[in-house]
Coordinates of C-alpha atoms in Angstrom, one line a residue:
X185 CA 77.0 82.9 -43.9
X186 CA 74.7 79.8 -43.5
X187 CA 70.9 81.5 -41.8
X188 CA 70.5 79.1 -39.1
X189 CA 66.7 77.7 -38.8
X190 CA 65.9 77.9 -35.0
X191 CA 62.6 77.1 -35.2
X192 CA 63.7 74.2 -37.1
X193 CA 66.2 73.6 -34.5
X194 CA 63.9 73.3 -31.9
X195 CA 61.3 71.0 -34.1
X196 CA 58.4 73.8 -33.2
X197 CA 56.6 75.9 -36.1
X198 CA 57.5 79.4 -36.6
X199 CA 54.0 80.5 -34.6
X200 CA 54.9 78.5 -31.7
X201 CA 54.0 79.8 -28.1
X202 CA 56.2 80.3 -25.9
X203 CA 55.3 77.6 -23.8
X204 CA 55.7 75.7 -26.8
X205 CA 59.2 76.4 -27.3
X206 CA 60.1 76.0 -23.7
X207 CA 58.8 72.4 -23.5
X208 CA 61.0 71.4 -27.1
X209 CA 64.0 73.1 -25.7
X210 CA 63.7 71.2 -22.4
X211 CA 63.4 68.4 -24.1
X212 CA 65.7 68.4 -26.8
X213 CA 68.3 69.8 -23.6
X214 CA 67.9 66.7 -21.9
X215 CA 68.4 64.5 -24.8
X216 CA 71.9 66.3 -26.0
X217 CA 73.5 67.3 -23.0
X218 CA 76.9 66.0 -22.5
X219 CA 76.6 64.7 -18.9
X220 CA 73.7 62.7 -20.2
X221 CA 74.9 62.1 -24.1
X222 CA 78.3 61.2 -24.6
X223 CA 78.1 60.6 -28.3
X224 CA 80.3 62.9 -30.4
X225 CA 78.0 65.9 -31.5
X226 CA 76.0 66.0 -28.8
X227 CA 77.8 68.8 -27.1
X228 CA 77.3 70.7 -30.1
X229 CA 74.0 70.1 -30.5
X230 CA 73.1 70.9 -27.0
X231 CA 75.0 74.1 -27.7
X232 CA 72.7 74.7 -31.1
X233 CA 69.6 73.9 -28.8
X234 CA 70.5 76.1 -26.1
X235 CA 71.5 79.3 -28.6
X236 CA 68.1 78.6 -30.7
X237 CA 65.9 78.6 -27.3
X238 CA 67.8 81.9 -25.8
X239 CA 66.6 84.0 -28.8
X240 CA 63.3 82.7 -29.1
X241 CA 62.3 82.9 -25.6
X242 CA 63.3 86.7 -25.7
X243 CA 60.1 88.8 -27.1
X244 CA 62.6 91.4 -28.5
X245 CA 65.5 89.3 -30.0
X246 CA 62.6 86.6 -31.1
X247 CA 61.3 89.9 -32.9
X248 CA 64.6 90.6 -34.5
X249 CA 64.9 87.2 -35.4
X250 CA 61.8 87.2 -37.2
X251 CA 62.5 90.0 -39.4
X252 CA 65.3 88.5 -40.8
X253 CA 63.3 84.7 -40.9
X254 CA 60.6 86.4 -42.9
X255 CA 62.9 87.3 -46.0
X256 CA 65.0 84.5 -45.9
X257 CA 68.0 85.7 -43.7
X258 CA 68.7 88.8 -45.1
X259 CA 68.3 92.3 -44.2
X260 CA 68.1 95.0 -46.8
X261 CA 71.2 96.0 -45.9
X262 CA 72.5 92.6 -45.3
X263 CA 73.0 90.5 -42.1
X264 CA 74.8 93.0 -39.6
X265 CA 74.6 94.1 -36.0
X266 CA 71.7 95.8 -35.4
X267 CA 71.9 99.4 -34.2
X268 CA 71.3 99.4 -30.6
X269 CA 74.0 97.1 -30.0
X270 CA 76.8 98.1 -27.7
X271 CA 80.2 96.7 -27.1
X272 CA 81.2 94.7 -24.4
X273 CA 81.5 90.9 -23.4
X274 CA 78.7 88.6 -23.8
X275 CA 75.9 89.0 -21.0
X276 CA 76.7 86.3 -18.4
X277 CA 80.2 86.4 -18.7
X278 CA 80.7 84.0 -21.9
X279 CA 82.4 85.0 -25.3
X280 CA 80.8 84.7 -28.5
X281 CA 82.8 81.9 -29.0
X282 CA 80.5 80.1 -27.2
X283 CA 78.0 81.0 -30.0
X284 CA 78.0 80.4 -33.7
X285 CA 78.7 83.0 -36.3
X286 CA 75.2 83.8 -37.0
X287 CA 74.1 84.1 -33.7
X288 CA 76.8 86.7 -33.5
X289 CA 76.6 89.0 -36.3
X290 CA 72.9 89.2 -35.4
X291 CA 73.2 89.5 -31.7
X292 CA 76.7 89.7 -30.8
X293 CA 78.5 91.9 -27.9
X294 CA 74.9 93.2 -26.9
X295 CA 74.6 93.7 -23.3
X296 CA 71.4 92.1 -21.2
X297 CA 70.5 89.5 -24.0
X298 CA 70.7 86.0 -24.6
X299 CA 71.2 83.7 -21.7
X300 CA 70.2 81.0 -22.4
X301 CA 73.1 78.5 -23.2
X302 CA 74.8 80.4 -19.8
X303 CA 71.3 79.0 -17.8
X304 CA 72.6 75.0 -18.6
X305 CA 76.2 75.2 -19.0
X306 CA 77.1 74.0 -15.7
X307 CA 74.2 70.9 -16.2
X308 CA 71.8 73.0 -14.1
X309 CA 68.4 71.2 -15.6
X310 CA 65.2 70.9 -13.3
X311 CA 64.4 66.9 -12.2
X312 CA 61.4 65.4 -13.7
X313 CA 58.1 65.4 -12.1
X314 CA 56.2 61.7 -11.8
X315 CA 52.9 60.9 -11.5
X316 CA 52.2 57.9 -9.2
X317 CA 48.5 56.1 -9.2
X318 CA 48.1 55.5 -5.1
X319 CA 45.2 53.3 -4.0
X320 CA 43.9 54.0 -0.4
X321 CA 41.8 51.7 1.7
X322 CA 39.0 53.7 3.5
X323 CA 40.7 52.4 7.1
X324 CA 43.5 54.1 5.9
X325 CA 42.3 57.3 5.7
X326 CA 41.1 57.7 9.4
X327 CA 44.3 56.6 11.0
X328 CA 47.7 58.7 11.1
X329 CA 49.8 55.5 10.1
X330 CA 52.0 56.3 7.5
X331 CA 52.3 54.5 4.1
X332 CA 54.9 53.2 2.2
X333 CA 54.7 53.7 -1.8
X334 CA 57.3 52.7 -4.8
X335 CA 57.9 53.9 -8.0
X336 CA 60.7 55.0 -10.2
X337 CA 62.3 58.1 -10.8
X338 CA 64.7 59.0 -13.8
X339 CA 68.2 59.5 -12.4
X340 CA 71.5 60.4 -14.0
X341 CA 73.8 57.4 -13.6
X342 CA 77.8 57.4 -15.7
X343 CA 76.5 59.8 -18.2
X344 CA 72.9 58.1 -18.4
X345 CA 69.9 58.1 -17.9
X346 CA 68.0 55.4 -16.1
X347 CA 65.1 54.5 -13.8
X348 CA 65.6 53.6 -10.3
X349 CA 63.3 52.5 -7.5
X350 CA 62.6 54.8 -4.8
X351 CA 61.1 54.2 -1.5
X352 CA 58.8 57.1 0.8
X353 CA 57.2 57.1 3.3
X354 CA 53.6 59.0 2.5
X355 CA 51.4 60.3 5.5
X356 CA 47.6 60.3 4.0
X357 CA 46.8 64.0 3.8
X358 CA 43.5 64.5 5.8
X359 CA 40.6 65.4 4.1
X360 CA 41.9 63.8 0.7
X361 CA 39.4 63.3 -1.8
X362 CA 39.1 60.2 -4.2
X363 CA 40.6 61.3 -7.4
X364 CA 42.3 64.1 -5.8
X365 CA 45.8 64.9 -7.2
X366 CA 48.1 65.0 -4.3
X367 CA 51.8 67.2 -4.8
X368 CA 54.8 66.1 -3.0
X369 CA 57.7 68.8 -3.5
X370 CA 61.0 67.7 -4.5
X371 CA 59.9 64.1 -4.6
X372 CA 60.3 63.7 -8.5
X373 CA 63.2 63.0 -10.6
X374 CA 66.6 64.6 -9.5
X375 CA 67.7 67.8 -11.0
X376 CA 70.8 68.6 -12.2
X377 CA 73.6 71.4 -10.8
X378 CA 71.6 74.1 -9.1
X379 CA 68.5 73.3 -10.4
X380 CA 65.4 71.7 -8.1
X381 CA 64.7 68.4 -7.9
X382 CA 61.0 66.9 -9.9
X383 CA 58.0 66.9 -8.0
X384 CA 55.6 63.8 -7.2
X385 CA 52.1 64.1 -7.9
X386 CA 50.2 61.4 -6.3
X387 CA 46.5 60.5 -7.7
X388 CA 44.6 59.1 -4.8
X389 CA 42.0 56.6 -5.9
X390 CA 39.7 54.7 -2.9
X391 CA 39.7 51.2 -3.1
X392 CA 36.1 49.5 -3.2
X393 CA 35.0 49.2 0.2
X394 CA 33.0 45.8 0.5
X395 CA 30.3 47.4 3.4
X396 CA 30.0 51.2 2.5
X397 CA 29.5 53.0 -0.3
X398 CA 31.0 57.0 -0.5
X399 CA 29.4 60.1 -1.5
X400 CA 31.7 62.7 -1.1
X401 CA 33.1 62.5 2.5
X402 CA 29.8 61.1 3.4
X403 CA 29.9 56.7 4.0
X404 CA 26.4 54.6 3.0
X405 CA 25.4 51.7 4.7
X406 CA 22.8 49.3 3.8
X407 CA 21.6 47.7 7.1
X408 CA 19.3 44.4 6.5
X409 CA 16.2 44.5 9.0
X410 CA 14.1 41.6 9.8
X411 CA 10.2 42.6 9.3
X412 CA 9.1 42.6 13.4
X413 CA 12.6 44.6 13.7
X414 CA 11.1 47.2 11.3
X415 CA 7.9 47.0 12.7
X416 CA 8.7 46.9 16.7
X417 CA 11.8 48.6 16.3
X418 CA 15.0 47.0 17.6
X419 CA 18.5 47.7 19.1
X420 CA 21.0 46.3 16.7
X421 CA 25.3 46.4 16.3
X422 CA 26.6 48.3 13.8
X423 CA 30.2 48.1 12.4
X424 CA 31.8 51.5 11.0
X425 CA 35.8 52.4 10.0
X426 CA 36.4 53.7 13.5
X427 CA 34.6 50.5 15.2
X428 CA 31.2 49.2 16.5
X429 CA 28.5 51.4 17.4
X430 CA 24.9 50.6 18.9
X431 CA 21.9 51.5 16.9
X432 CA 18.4 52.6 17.4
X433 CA 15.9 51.0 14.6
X434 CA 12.8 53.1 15.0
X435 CA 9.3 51.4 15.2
X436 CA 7.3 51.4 11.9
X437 CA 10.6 51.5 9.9
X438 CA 10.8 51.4 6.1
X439 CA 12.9 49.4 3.9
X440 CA 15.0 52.2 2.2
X441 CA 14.8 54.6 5.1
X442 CA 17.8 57.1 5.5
X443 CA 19.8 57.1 9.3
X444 CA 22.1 59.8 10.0
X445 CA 25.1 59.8 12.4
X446 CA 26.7 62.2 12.7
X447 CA 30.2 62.5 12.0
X448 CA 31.1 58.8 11.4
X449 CA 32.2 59.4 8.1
X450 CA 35.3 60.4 6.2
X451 CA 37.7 63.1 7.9
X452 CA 37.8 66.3 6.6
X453 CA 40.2 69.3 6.8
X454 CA 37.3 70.5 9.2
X455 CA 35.7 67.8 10.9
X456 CA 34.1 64.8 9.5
X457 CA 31.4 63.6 6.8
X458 CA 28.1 61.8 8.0
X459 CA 27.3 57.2 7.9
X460 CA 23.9 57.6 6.6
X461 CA 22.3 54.0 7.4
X462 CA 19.5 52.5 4.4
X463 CA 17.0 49.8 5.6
X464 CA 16.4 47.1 4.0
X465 CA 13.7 44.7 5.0
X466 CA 14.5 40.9 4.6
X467 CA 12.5 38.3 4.8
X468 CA 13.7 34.7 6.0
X469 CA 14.5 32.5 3.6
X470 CA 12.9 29.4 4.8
X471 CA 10.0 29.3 6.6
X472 CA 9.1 27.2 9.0
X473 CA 5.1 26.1 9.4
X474 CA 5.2 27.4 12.6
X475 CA 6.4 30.8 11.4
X476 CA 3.7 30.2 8.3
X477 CA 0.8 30.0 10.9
X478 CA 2.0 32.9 12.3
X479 CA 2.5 35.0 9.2
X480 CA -1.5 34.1 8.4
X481 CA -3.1 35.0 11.7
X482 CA -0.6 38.8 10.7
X483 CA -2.7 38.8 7.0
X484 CA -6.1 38.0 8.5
X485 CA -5.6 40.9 11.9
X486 CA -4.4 43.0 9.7
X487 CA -6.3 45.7 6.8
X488 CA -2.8 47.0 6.0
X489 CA -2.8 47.5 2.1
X490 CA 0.9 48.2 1.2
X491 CA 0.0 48.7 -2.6
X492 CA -3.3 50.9 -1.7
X493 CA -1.6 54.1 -3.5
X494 CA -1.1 52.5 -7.1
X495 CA -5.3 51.9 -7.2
X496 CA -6.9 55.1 -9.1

């Protein structure tokens, strides 16, 4: 009798985890099974699969098995039943007709074993998860309007497999994070029988905001000053995501000078991050000779030394 190879089967090596074997056997299962592959052999070789990954996934028969792969297929006393076999019909409710002759003088009419060709006989694989990249303006992310995102899913169509569009409706999770991997459930690929659908795992990545920069939940705001307005202080307009707000510029204010305010930031699960406002002092491009006049009466009134603290 031929000693059938199933970790050759399965294309794993003989040390292979069991995760290992589990992702090969999925695999390889989708590829051969007959409502997906309707070339001639297929069926069989789903069946091969499917026998190869009930043994191996079992810590005792995977045992068992490995005593006999070790010497080459043979016991010392030859390839028989083992000992603690009992009679009675196939666990499941299958005959080992459903599984080839090795398979049965090793493990046949044992009670509470194999199960694994019984798992996918009636097509019952799990849908395929999909990852989707899904860009998110910051305005997005303050409002409760949904969004609308496309991608493609694989999907069982005549006995194939095949891509297809699919359309959902996504509500922005509050408190998302760039980079944060976001799981829908059952959004992924369809399953098959009784088995659940794929899940969709969306990666949210912020789109470059042309006025604020983001630390965390926290937005950054470089605000341009005119000199008197850093000077006299001011009362100036100030845009943020959730719309204008009036600000303060204090007297004597310096060009990279932190603002806080509180809470006009990015939502959180609890509450909201902070706008922290940077000055920046601008000076006018042109100057006029007026404005020059004035400028030098400033220098000559004025001791101030802005560059006192580099002199030793």
């Amino acid at each position: 009798m031929e000693f059938k190879d199933y970790y050759k089967i399965l294309g794993v090596e003989s040390d292979a985890d069991t995760k290992t074997i589990k992702s090969a056997y999925r695999k390889l299962a989708r590829k051969f099974h007959p409502d997906v592959n309707p070339d001639e052999g297929a069926e069989d070789k789903f069946k091969e699969v499917a026998e190869a990954y009930g043994v191996l996934k079992n810590t005792n028969n995977r045992a068992e098995y490995d005593e006999l792969y070790r010497y080459g297929g043979k016991r010392n006393s030859g390839t028989q039943s083992s000992p603690n076999r009992q009679g009675g019909s196939q666990s499941g409710g299958h005959s080992n007709a459903d599984f080839s002759d090795f398979f049965n003088s090793v493990f046949g009419n044992r009670g509470g074993g194999f199960q694994g060709y019984s798992d996918f006989e009636q097509g019952a694989t799990r849908g395929q998860d999909v990852e989707v990249e899904m860009p998110i303006f910051l305005e997005d992310i303050i409002s409760d309007a949904s969004k609308t995102i496309e991608y493609r899913i694989p999907a069982f169509e005549n006995g194939q497999v095949k891509d297809v569009n699919k359309k959902l409706k996504v509500r922005i999770p509050k408190g998302v994070s760039d980079g944060e991997r976001v799981r829908l459930k059952g959004q992924g690929g369809s399953g098959q029988g009784s088995a659940p659908n794929g899940d969709l795992y969306l990666h949210i990545r912020f789109v470059p905001h042309s006025i604020f920069d983001i630390e965390g939940h926290n937005l950054l705001v470089t605000l341009p000053i005119a000199p008197w307005e850093a000077a006299l202080g001011a009362k100036v307009t100030l845009s943020t995501l959730s719309g204008k707000i009036n600000l303060s510029v204090p007297v004597n204010s310096q060009s990279g000078q932190k603002l806080r305010i509180k809470g006009k930031g990015l939502p959180m699960k609890n509450g909201s991050g902070d706008l922290y406002v940077i000055f920046k002092i601008v000076i006018p491009k042109n100057t006029s000779e007026e404005s020059k006049v004035l400028w030098q009466s400033l220098s000559d009134a004025s001791d101030f030394d802005p560059r006192a603290d580099l002199e030793r």
